[in-house]
């Protein structure tokens, strides 16, 4: 009788998980510092979240409940396939509900619902080095981090204001963690930067291709960089969500037809569903009872 | 009171590349406001010496003492790396022969000038921009070029921008490696005129490496002639050029084309 080959729990072997956990512990101990780790080949291409998947695989246990979001949505390709991956190799329970999840792996967004104690947010990071576009040499950027030479980061913001009249960086907006390390919060919109500040959840960042892990422990100060006369601001949307009527949330533009018709809807699908379930209706939405 | 003490004290500085000699037995003092030219032919050790002095290349022997702003004498290679890098980007300047080495070619002229200010903690955009505009004016770059990248500048403008970028933090000592190399003669003349004005106005001390004796004549008070890694003659610029003692210096001076 042949036995079917079994993957180890959560795909990675125990030695690898231990190695990644050590990197995570170091990252938590030095908030914002990029810890090198030996990134493994994963059964998905680079750019699909191999860093985040490795971090999730190392911290997940049988009792965890996993939520995966991609651009705020639970139903996009990346989110669906990573959720299916862990359902298969770790047999864990998955969910789309933010409040029920113990681990949330994310690409591009932080859920609208404030995260609580005991929750872990795992970010998929393409380029962990915030200084990279200005200083291509890794030896030099490491030295700049070590000696806290962060003037260059402001050169980038200066350029923004000189060219656009305001700080035009809207995503991957650099932050300073606990007054020490400047960190790239991964390509999340700057709208989400204030949510990182003093969050009750543990935030872990994994960059698979670049072999780096960094972290923001719970209740850590995260300040967005700015100028005294050009302070940091987040995006504001003139309209509410077309489906649930929410304001002060991050909205996606959805094209409706070929005649310029469009609407703005919550990028966080779970948040939108929650609100509609609670009876909120936007300008283009249909009341849930009426639809049934 | 401060002028009674030198700014830089170099004794028996040497740099070897393995067993090959870069420069050796270099000793001199540089005083505040003084411009020292280092001349010699290619391969004579000028640039090696300049790099060893400016903390870019660790010397094999000898010491370089610098009088910090607080009056303390410090050996620049005994400073911690953080202190040394801070010194280099605030109290010193380095003007490279190729402006692309000293500038960030992909950010605007204003940001190039402002970078040092931001590096020392200036976080007010309006002030940084006003200072950048002031400095562009002082190096004769039109105010409407402040948002242009140095890529779109001519060679002479790039070199002037590099000078502004270095002087914005009010350094006391500037190193220049062939500042007029690669520029045509009329632009050279203008740049030299500008440099001479700035050096005089700001009371800068400068060490200028050049193979062009005319540059040395115009800019410097004192000069050192180097050959095969050694200083063979030094003295007041006019004395050395008008009355060279060493046969090699005589040869060098007489090799200038007279037109």
XYZ file of C-alpha atoms in Angstrom:
551
model
C 0.000 0.000 0.000
C 1.379 3.394 -0.899
C 1.152 6.336 1.430
C 0.486 9.793 0.139
C 3.379 12.175 0.741
C 2.546 14.524 3.583
C 3.719 18.075 4.002
C 4.997 19.087 7.390
C 2.516 21.223 9.333
C 2.302 24.615 7.596
C 4.518 23.472 4.719
C 7.929 24.572 6.058
C 10.120 22.101 7.943
C 10.631 22.644 11.661
C 14.265 23.819 11.319
C 13.254 26.542 8.904
C 10.391 27.669 11.097
C 12.735 27.884 14.039
C 15.176 29.981 12.017
C 12.389 32.345 10.950
C 11.042 32.581 14.501
C 14.495 33.599 15.700
C 14.538 36.365 13.077
C 11.048 37.442 14.172
C 12.086 37.572 17.822
C 15.038 39.743 16.948
C 12.832 41.975 14.808
C 10.376 42.401 17.680
C 13.248 43.206 20.036
C 14.548 45.953 17.716
C 11.416 47.592 16.303
C 11.774 48.694 12.689
C 15.167 47.046 12.180
C 15.438 44.820 9.119
C 16.642 41.385 10.198
C 18.170 39.253 7.437
C 16.875 35.690 7.221
C 17.408 32.789 4.907
C 14.326 33.012 2.747
C 13.129 29.726 1.253
C 11.674 28.824 -2.104
C 7.914 28.726 -1.757
C 5.414 27.097 -4.097
C 4.457 30.482 -5.518
C 6.386 33.154 -7.397
C 8.207 36.045 -5.780
C 5.926 39.043 -5.582
C 2.992 36.885 -4.532
C 3.765 37.168 -0.877
C 6.477 34.594 -0.252
C 7.838 36.646 2.650
C 4.465 36.974 4.322
C 3.679 33.298 3.753
C 6.922 32.231 5.416
C 6.239 34.441 8.424
C 2.675 33.141 8.682
C 3.854 29.533 8.314
C 6.312 30.011 11.181
C 3.863 31.490 13.649
C 0.659 29.638 12.805
C -0.642 26.898 15.104
C -3.566 24.469 14.791
C -5.825 26.703 16.890
C -5.233 29.843 14.830
C -7.855 31.411 12.604
C -6.408 32.883 9.423
C -7.646 35.768 7.322
C -5.864 36.831 4.129
C -6.515 40.103 2.359
C -5.197 41.522 -0.863
C -5.896 45.225 -1.542
C -8.368 45.050 1.317
C -10.413 42.300 -0.300
C -10.834 38.706 0.842
C -11.930 37.436 -2.564
C -9.043 38.366 -4.855
C -6.728 35.766 -6.396
C -3.800 36.258 -4.056
C -5.976 36.190 -0.946
C -7.980 33.146 -2.053
C -4.943 31.089 -3.000
C -2.944 31.842 0.146
C -5.977 31.066 2.302
C -6.453 27.788 0.419
C -2.752 27.028 0.810
C -2.865 27.235 4.595
C -6.206 25.458 4.792
C -4.492 22.600 2.949
C -1.041 22.422 4.547
C -1.991 23.455 8.099
C -5.665 22.480 8.207
C -6.397 25.713 10.062
C -9.706 27.441 10.181
C -9.959 30.436 7.841
C -12.243 33.412 7.965
C -12.965 36.649 6.198
C -14.054 38.384 9.382
C -11.425 40.681 10.872
C -12.652 40.326 14.450
C -12.500 36.502 14.387
C -9.000 36.179 12.928
C -5.921 35.610 15.077
C -3.528 36.009 12.156
C -4.222 38.340 9.254
C -1.879 38.201 6.296
C -2.167 41.329 4.211
C -1.021 42.950 1.052
C -1.617 46.714 0.731
C -4.141 47.334 3.509
C -4.716 47.378 7.245
C -8.314 46.422 8.096
C -10.619 49.312 8.975
C -11.738 47.626 12.182
C -9.132 48.396 14.873
C -7.077 45.322 15.669
C -7.001 44.032 19.199
C -4.736 42.305 21.631
C -3.673 38.852 20.502
C -4.060 39.537 16.812
C -1.073 39.420 14.482
C -0.904 41.330 11.212
C 1.557 39.866 8.675
C 2.544 42.151 5.805
C 3.870 41.010 2.450
C 6.716 43.371 1.583
C 8.237 43.784 -1.883
C 11.078 46.245 -1.077
C 11.861 46.569 2.633
C 14.482 49.308 2.316
C 12.905 52.793 2.477
C 16.149 54.422 1.315
C 16.596 52.136 -1.678
C 15.434 54.438 -4.468
C 17.779 57.181 -3.302
C 20.747 55.056 -2.325
C 21.244 51.869 -4.328
C 24.162 50.530 -2.249
C 23.109 48.083 0.469
C 26.372 48.650 2.388
C 25.622 52.359 2.485
C 21.948 52.055 3.511
C 22.888 49.700 6.344
C 25.431 52.222 7.562
C 22.853 54.989 7.325
C 20.453 52.962 9.475
C 23.197 52.143 11.955
C 24.237 55.786 12.313
C 20.688 57.143 12.089
C 21.512 59.253 9.039
C 18.040 59.790 7.714
C 18.394 63.192 6.050
C 18.108 61.489 2.681
C 14.547 60.388 3.403
C 13.568 64.029 3.659
C 15.283 64.745 0.348
C 12.645 62.525 -1.227
C 9.836 64.394 0.519
C 11.446 67.715 -0.471
C 11.404 66.582 -4.101
C 7.723 65.758 -3.792
C 6.852 69.223 -2.533
C 9.114 70.945 -5.071
C 7.447 69.054 -7.924
C 3.858 68.735 -6.796
C 3.432 71.435 -4.181
C 2.708 68.836 -1.517
C 4.042 65.511 -0.316
C 2.778 63.359 -3.157
C 3.894 60.010 -1.770
C 0.639 58.156 -1.204
C 1.812 54.641 -0.432
C 4.895 53.079 1.178
C 5.070 56.338 3.098
C 8.178 56.209 5.335
C 7.692 56.061 9.088
C 9.997 56.314 12.076
C 9.485 53.527 14.592
C 9.924 54.254 18.297
C 12.019 57.317 17.424
C 14.814 55.227 15.972
C 14.562 53.233 12.722
C 13.032 54.586 9.552
C 10.866 51.852 8.071
C 8.937 51.194 4.895
C 5.412 50.171 5.923
C 5.158 48.100 2.679
C 2.952 49.441 -0.115
C 0.000 50.239 2.130
C -1.665 53.592 1.417
C -0.552 56.349 3.764
C -4.186 56.349 4.878
C -3.273 53.320 6.988
C -0.125 54.790 8.582
C -1.933 56.207 11.648
C -3.386 52.738 12.316
C 0.121 51.382 12.882
C 0.760 53.855 15.660
C 0.222 52.326 19.129
C -1.662 49.395 17.627
C -2.608 46.669 20.093
C -1.748 44.005 17.508
C 1.696 42.660 16.684
C 2.768 43.684 13.179
C 5.249 41.499 11.295
C 6.734 42.276 7.888
C 8.197 39.622 5.604
C 10.143 40.313 2.405
C 10.848 36.972 0.726
C 12.846 38.081 -2.269
C 14.890 40.569 -0.244
C 15.400 38.143 2.675
C 14.319 40.573 5.382
C 11.946 40.446 8.342
C 11.025 43.430 10.490
C 8.383 44.127 13.084
C 6.401 46.670 15.046
C 5.509 45.268 18.486
C 2.168 46.187 20.091
C 1.862 49.704 21.529
C 4.833 51.064 19.609
C 5.194 54.616 18.423
C 5.030 54.902 14.622
C 5.442 58.430 13.254
C 5.108 59.375 9.585
C 7.930 61.634 8.397
C 7.066 65.164 7.311
C 8.155 68.805 7.311
C 7.143 71.326 9.957
C 5.429 73.467 7.314
C 4.092 70.474 5.350
C 2.705 68.120 7.988
C 1.674 64.545 7.257
C -1.950 64.157 6.158
C -3.967 61.160 5.038
C -6.195 60.926 1.970
C -9.781 62.142 2.271
C -12.589 61.067 0.024
C -15.340 63.532 -0.862
C -18.006 60.817 -1.187
C -18.992 57.980 1.137
C -18.854 54.312 0.092
C -21.513 53.797 -2.606
C -22.655 50.491 -1.075
C -22.538 51.014 2.686
C -22.298 54.774 3.050
C -19.154 54.637 5.217
C -17.063 57.763 5.548
C -13.445 58.098 6.716
C -12.558 54.722 5.225
C -10.287 53.944 2.294
C -12.234 53.701 -0.967
C -11.536 51.986 -4.300
C -12.821 53.381 -7.559
C -14.884 50.900 -9.562
C -15.676 51.547 -13.224
C -19.332 50.786 -13.983
C -19.704 51.258 -17.759
C -18.016 52.676 -20.860
C -19.488 56.113 -20.377
C -17.400 57.320 -17.471
C -19.731 55.879 -14.839
C -17.912 54.953 -11.653
C -18.449 54.515 -7.971
C -16.320 54.490 -4.858
C -16.606 51.497 -2.581
C -14.852 50.349 0.595
C -11.549 48.699 -0.157
C -12.031 46.607 2.995
C -14.713 44.151 1.827
C -15.300 42.672 5.274
C -15.908 46.102 6.764
C -18.365 46.944 3.972
C -20.291 43.664 4.399
C -20.446 44.193 8.139
C -21.915 47.618 7.725
C -24.462 46.513 5.143
C -25.417 43.645 7.425
C -26.052 46.215 10.147
C -28.444 48.084 7.859
C -26.235 50.876 6.479
C -26.968 51.742 2.853
C -24.941 53.953 0.509
C -26.198 56.052 -2.434
C -25.942 53.127 -4.896
C -26.556 50.321 -2.418
C -29.616 48.206 -1.967
C -30.993 47.542 1.498
C -30.227 43.921 2.435
C -33.837 42.979 3.339
C -35.108 44.431 0.056
C -32.562 42.461 -1.967
C -33.646 39.168 -0.473
C 42.439 84.302 18.789
C 41.394 81.328 16.732
C 43.520 82.490 13.831
C 46.602 81.977 15.990
C 46.209 78.244 15.778
C 46.243 76.097 12.687
C 43.144 74.195 11.594
C 44.830 71.048 10.403
C 48.091 69.489 11.471
C 49.483 66.671 9.381
C 52.592 64.772 10.387
C 54.429 62.057 8.519
C 51.372 60.913 6.661
C 51.922 57.902 4.421
C 49.754 55.649 2.339
C 50.956 52.410 0.809
C 48.953 50.216 -1.512
C 50.459 46.914 -0.439
C 54.149 47.478 -1.020
C 53.516 50.192 -3.587
C 53.924 53.769 -2.468
C 50.984 56.161 -2.686
C 52.491 59.025 -0.750
C 54.858 59.272 2.221
C 56.453 61.666 4.704
C 53.886 64.395 4.225
C 53.819 66.971 7.005
C 52.245 70.397 6.960
C 49.932 72.738 8.815
C 46.942 74.462 7.348
C 45.687 77.717 8.841
C 42.142 79.061 8.872
C 41.369 80.951 5.668
C 44.384 79.557 3.902
C 44.303 77.878 0.502
C 46.909 75.216 -0.107
C 47.489 73.827 -3.589
C 48.945 70.384 -4.140
C 50.462 70.156 -7.610
C 52.300 67.494 -9.505
C 51.957 65.205 -12.475
C 49.570 62.289 -12.787
C 50.552 59.455 -10.457
C 52.522 61.683 -8.120
C 50.250 60.886 -5.169
C 48.165 64.077 -5.093
C 44.788 62.402 -5.012
C 45.962 59.697 -2.613
C 47.087 62.428 -0.259
C 43.820 64.306 -0.599
C 41.795 61.175 0.106
C 43.948 60.328 3.111
C 43.464 63.853 4.468
C 39.737 63.926 3.876
C 38.982 60.709 5.751
C 38.079 58.771 2.623
C 41.198 56.571 2.590
C 42.798 55.395 5.796
C 46.537 56.224 5.765
C 49.166 53.578 6.532
C 51.101 55.814 8.912
C 51.202 59.286 10.361
C 48.459 61.362 11.855
C 46.031 64.053 10.828
C 44.875 66.326 13.639
C 41.930 68.635 13.132
C 40.850 71.444 15.403
C 37.142 70.914 15.962
C 34.700 73.782 16.391
C 34.954 73.460 20.161
C 38.717 74.041 19.923
C 39.636 70.398 20.686
C 42.353 68.775 18.608
C 41.182 65.393 17.367
C 42.857 62.778 15.212
C 40.331 62.265 12.436
C 40.931 58.529 12.351
C 40.336 58.240 16.099
C 36.854 59.685 15.750
C 34.003 57.220 15.780
C 32.501 56.580 12.372
C 29.386 58.544 13.313
C 31.444 61.552 14.420
C 33.642 61.375 11.345
C 30.702 61.226 8.943
C 29.070 64.111 10.781
C 32.265 66.161 10.533
C 32.596 65.377 6.836
C 29.111 66.566 6.005
C 29.000 69.654 8.199
C 32.407 71.177 8.878
C 34.056 69.914 5.694
C 33.316 69.945 2.028
C 34.578 67.851 -0.851
C 34.408 69.105 -4.408
C 34.973 66.259 -6.846
C 36.480 66.610 -10.266
C 33.449 64.913 -11.791
C 30.319 66.670 -10.477
C 28.345 63.429 -10.867
C 30.429 61.974 -8.000
C 29.467 64.762 -5.646
C 25.880 65.424 -6.688
C 22.704 63.393 -6.687
C 21.959 63.539 -10.372
C 18.363 62.369 -10.052
C 17.087 64.926 -7.562
C 16.579 68.630 -8.181
C 19.200 71.330 -7.669
C 17.287 72.626 -4.649
C 17.290 69.215 -2.982
C 20.991 68.810 -3.759
C 21.741 71.998 -1.879
C 19.227 71.208 0.855
C 20.415 67.654 1.532
C 23.095 68.679 4.009
C 20.633 70.882 5.855
C 18.168 68.019 6.141
C 21.001 65.730 7.231
C 21.676 67.952 10.227
C 18.018 68.019 11.168
C 16.429 70.947 9.345
C 12.765 70.012 8.928
C 11.245 73.232 7.613
C 10.644 73.089 3.870
C 10.296 76.852 3.444
C 13.591 77.579 5.191
C 15.452 74.871 3.309
C 14.177 76.210 0.007
C 15.032 79.809 0.874
C 18.571 78.784 1.808
C 18.902 76.775 -1.397
C 17.749 79.759 -3.460
C 20.220 82.011 -1.702
C 23.062 79.622 -2.434
C 22.092 79.117 -6.062
C 22.257 82.893 -6.408
C 25.690 83.003 -4.835
C 27.030 80.491 -7.335
C 25.300 82.289 -10.203
C 22.649 79.710 -11.019
C 19.324 81.251 -12.053
C 16.561 80.891 -9.445
C 14.192 79.289 -11.975
C 16.532 76.287 -12.278
C 15.990 75.284 -8.653
C 13.630 72.434 -9.535
C 15.685 71.141 -12.456
C 17.853 68.073 -12.111
C 21.602 68.536 -12.485
C 21.410 66.202 -15.480
C 20.052 69.134 -17.439
C 22.889 71.424 -16.329
C 26.072 72.247 -18.238
C 29.418 71.091 -16.841
C 30.193 74.508 -15.369
C 26.775 74.779 -13.734
C 27.096 71.304 -12.243
C 30.434 72.223 -10.763
C 28.988 75.428 -9.279
C 26.035 73.499 -7.907
C 28.437 71.061 -6.281
C 30.218 73.964 -4.633
C 26.941 75.395 -3.317
C 25.934 71.985 -1.978
C 29.194 71.776 -0.046
C 29.207 75.292 1.329
C 25.620 75.426 2.564
C 26.472 74.178 6.054
C 29.222 76.779 6.450
C 32.190 74.390 6.458
C 35.598 75.581 7.626
C 37.647 73.311 5.387
C 37.003 72.309 1.781
C 38.883 69.703 -0.229
C 38.885 70.114 -3.972
C 40.096 67.544 -6.453
C 40.796 69.217 -9.796
C 37.779 71.523 -9.460
C 38.254 72.941 -12.936
C 39.182 69.710 -14.719
C 37.090 68.998 -17.782
C 35.810 72.560 -18.146
C 36.656 74.834 -21.037
C 38.930 77.773 -20.437
C 36.370 80.568 -20.177
C 34.178 78.536 -17.794
C 37.294 77.687 -15.785
C 38.090 81.363 -15.431
C 34.588 82.132 -14.213
C 34.607 79.249 -11.739
C 37.988 80.277 -10.381
C 36.791 83.818 -9.976
C 33.740 82.577 -8.085
C 35.776 80.228 -5.895
C 38.267 82.938 -5.072
C 35.445 85.261 -4.098
C 33.721 82.669 -1.897
C 36.905 81.532 -0.212
C 37.790 85.133 0.620
C 34.273 86.053 1.721
C 33.696 83.030 3.931
C 37.231 82.712 5.255
C 37.389 79.090 4.149
C 40.484 77.000 4.363
C 40.917 74.846 1.295
C 43.190 72.151 -0.033
C 43.133 72.102 -3.809
C 44.640 69.306 -5.841
C 45.459 70.348 -9.366
C 47.877 69.688 -12.179
C 47.124 73.136 -13.561
C 49.643 75.656 -12.250
C 47.433 78.547 -13.326
C 44.727 77.317 -10.952
C 47.271 77.103 -8.168
C 48.523 80.589 -8.949
C 45.061 82.118 -8.895
C 43.566 80.325 -5.915
C 46.238 79.361 -3.478
C 48.395 81.099 -0.958
C 50.770 78.241 -0.511
C 51.634 75.207 -2.569
C 53.262 71.814 -2.302
C 54.877 70.145 -5.290
C 54.684 66.352 -5.295
C 56.697 63.807 -7.203
C 56.688 60.035 -6.787
C 54.678 60.244 -3.606
C 56.874 62.768 -1.842
C 56.574 66.482 -1.314
C 59.680 67.840 -2.987
C 59.080 71.521 -2.558
C 56.675 73.745 -0.688
C 56.287 77.416 -0.006
C 54.331 80.505 -0.900
C 52.733 80.058 -4.298
C 54.344 83.075 -5.861
C 57.754 82.105 -4.503
C 57.528 78.544 -5.813
C 56.262 79.551 -9.230
C 58.589 82.519 -9.721
C 61.676 81.016 -8.182
C 61.448 77.226 -8.234
C 64.338 75.537 -6.496
C 63.989 71.872 -7.328
C 64.935 70.827 -10.848
C 61.598 69.047 -11.199
C 59.656 72.164 -10.206
C 61.691 74.212 -12.644
C 60.801 71.739 -15.334
C 57.133 71.853 -14.350
C 57.004 75.634 -14.376
C 58.841 75.910 -17.673
C 56.563 73.363 -19.297
C 53.612 75.774 -19.261
C 52.782 76.810 -22.802
C 53.220 80.505 -23.355
C 50.813 81.896 -25.890
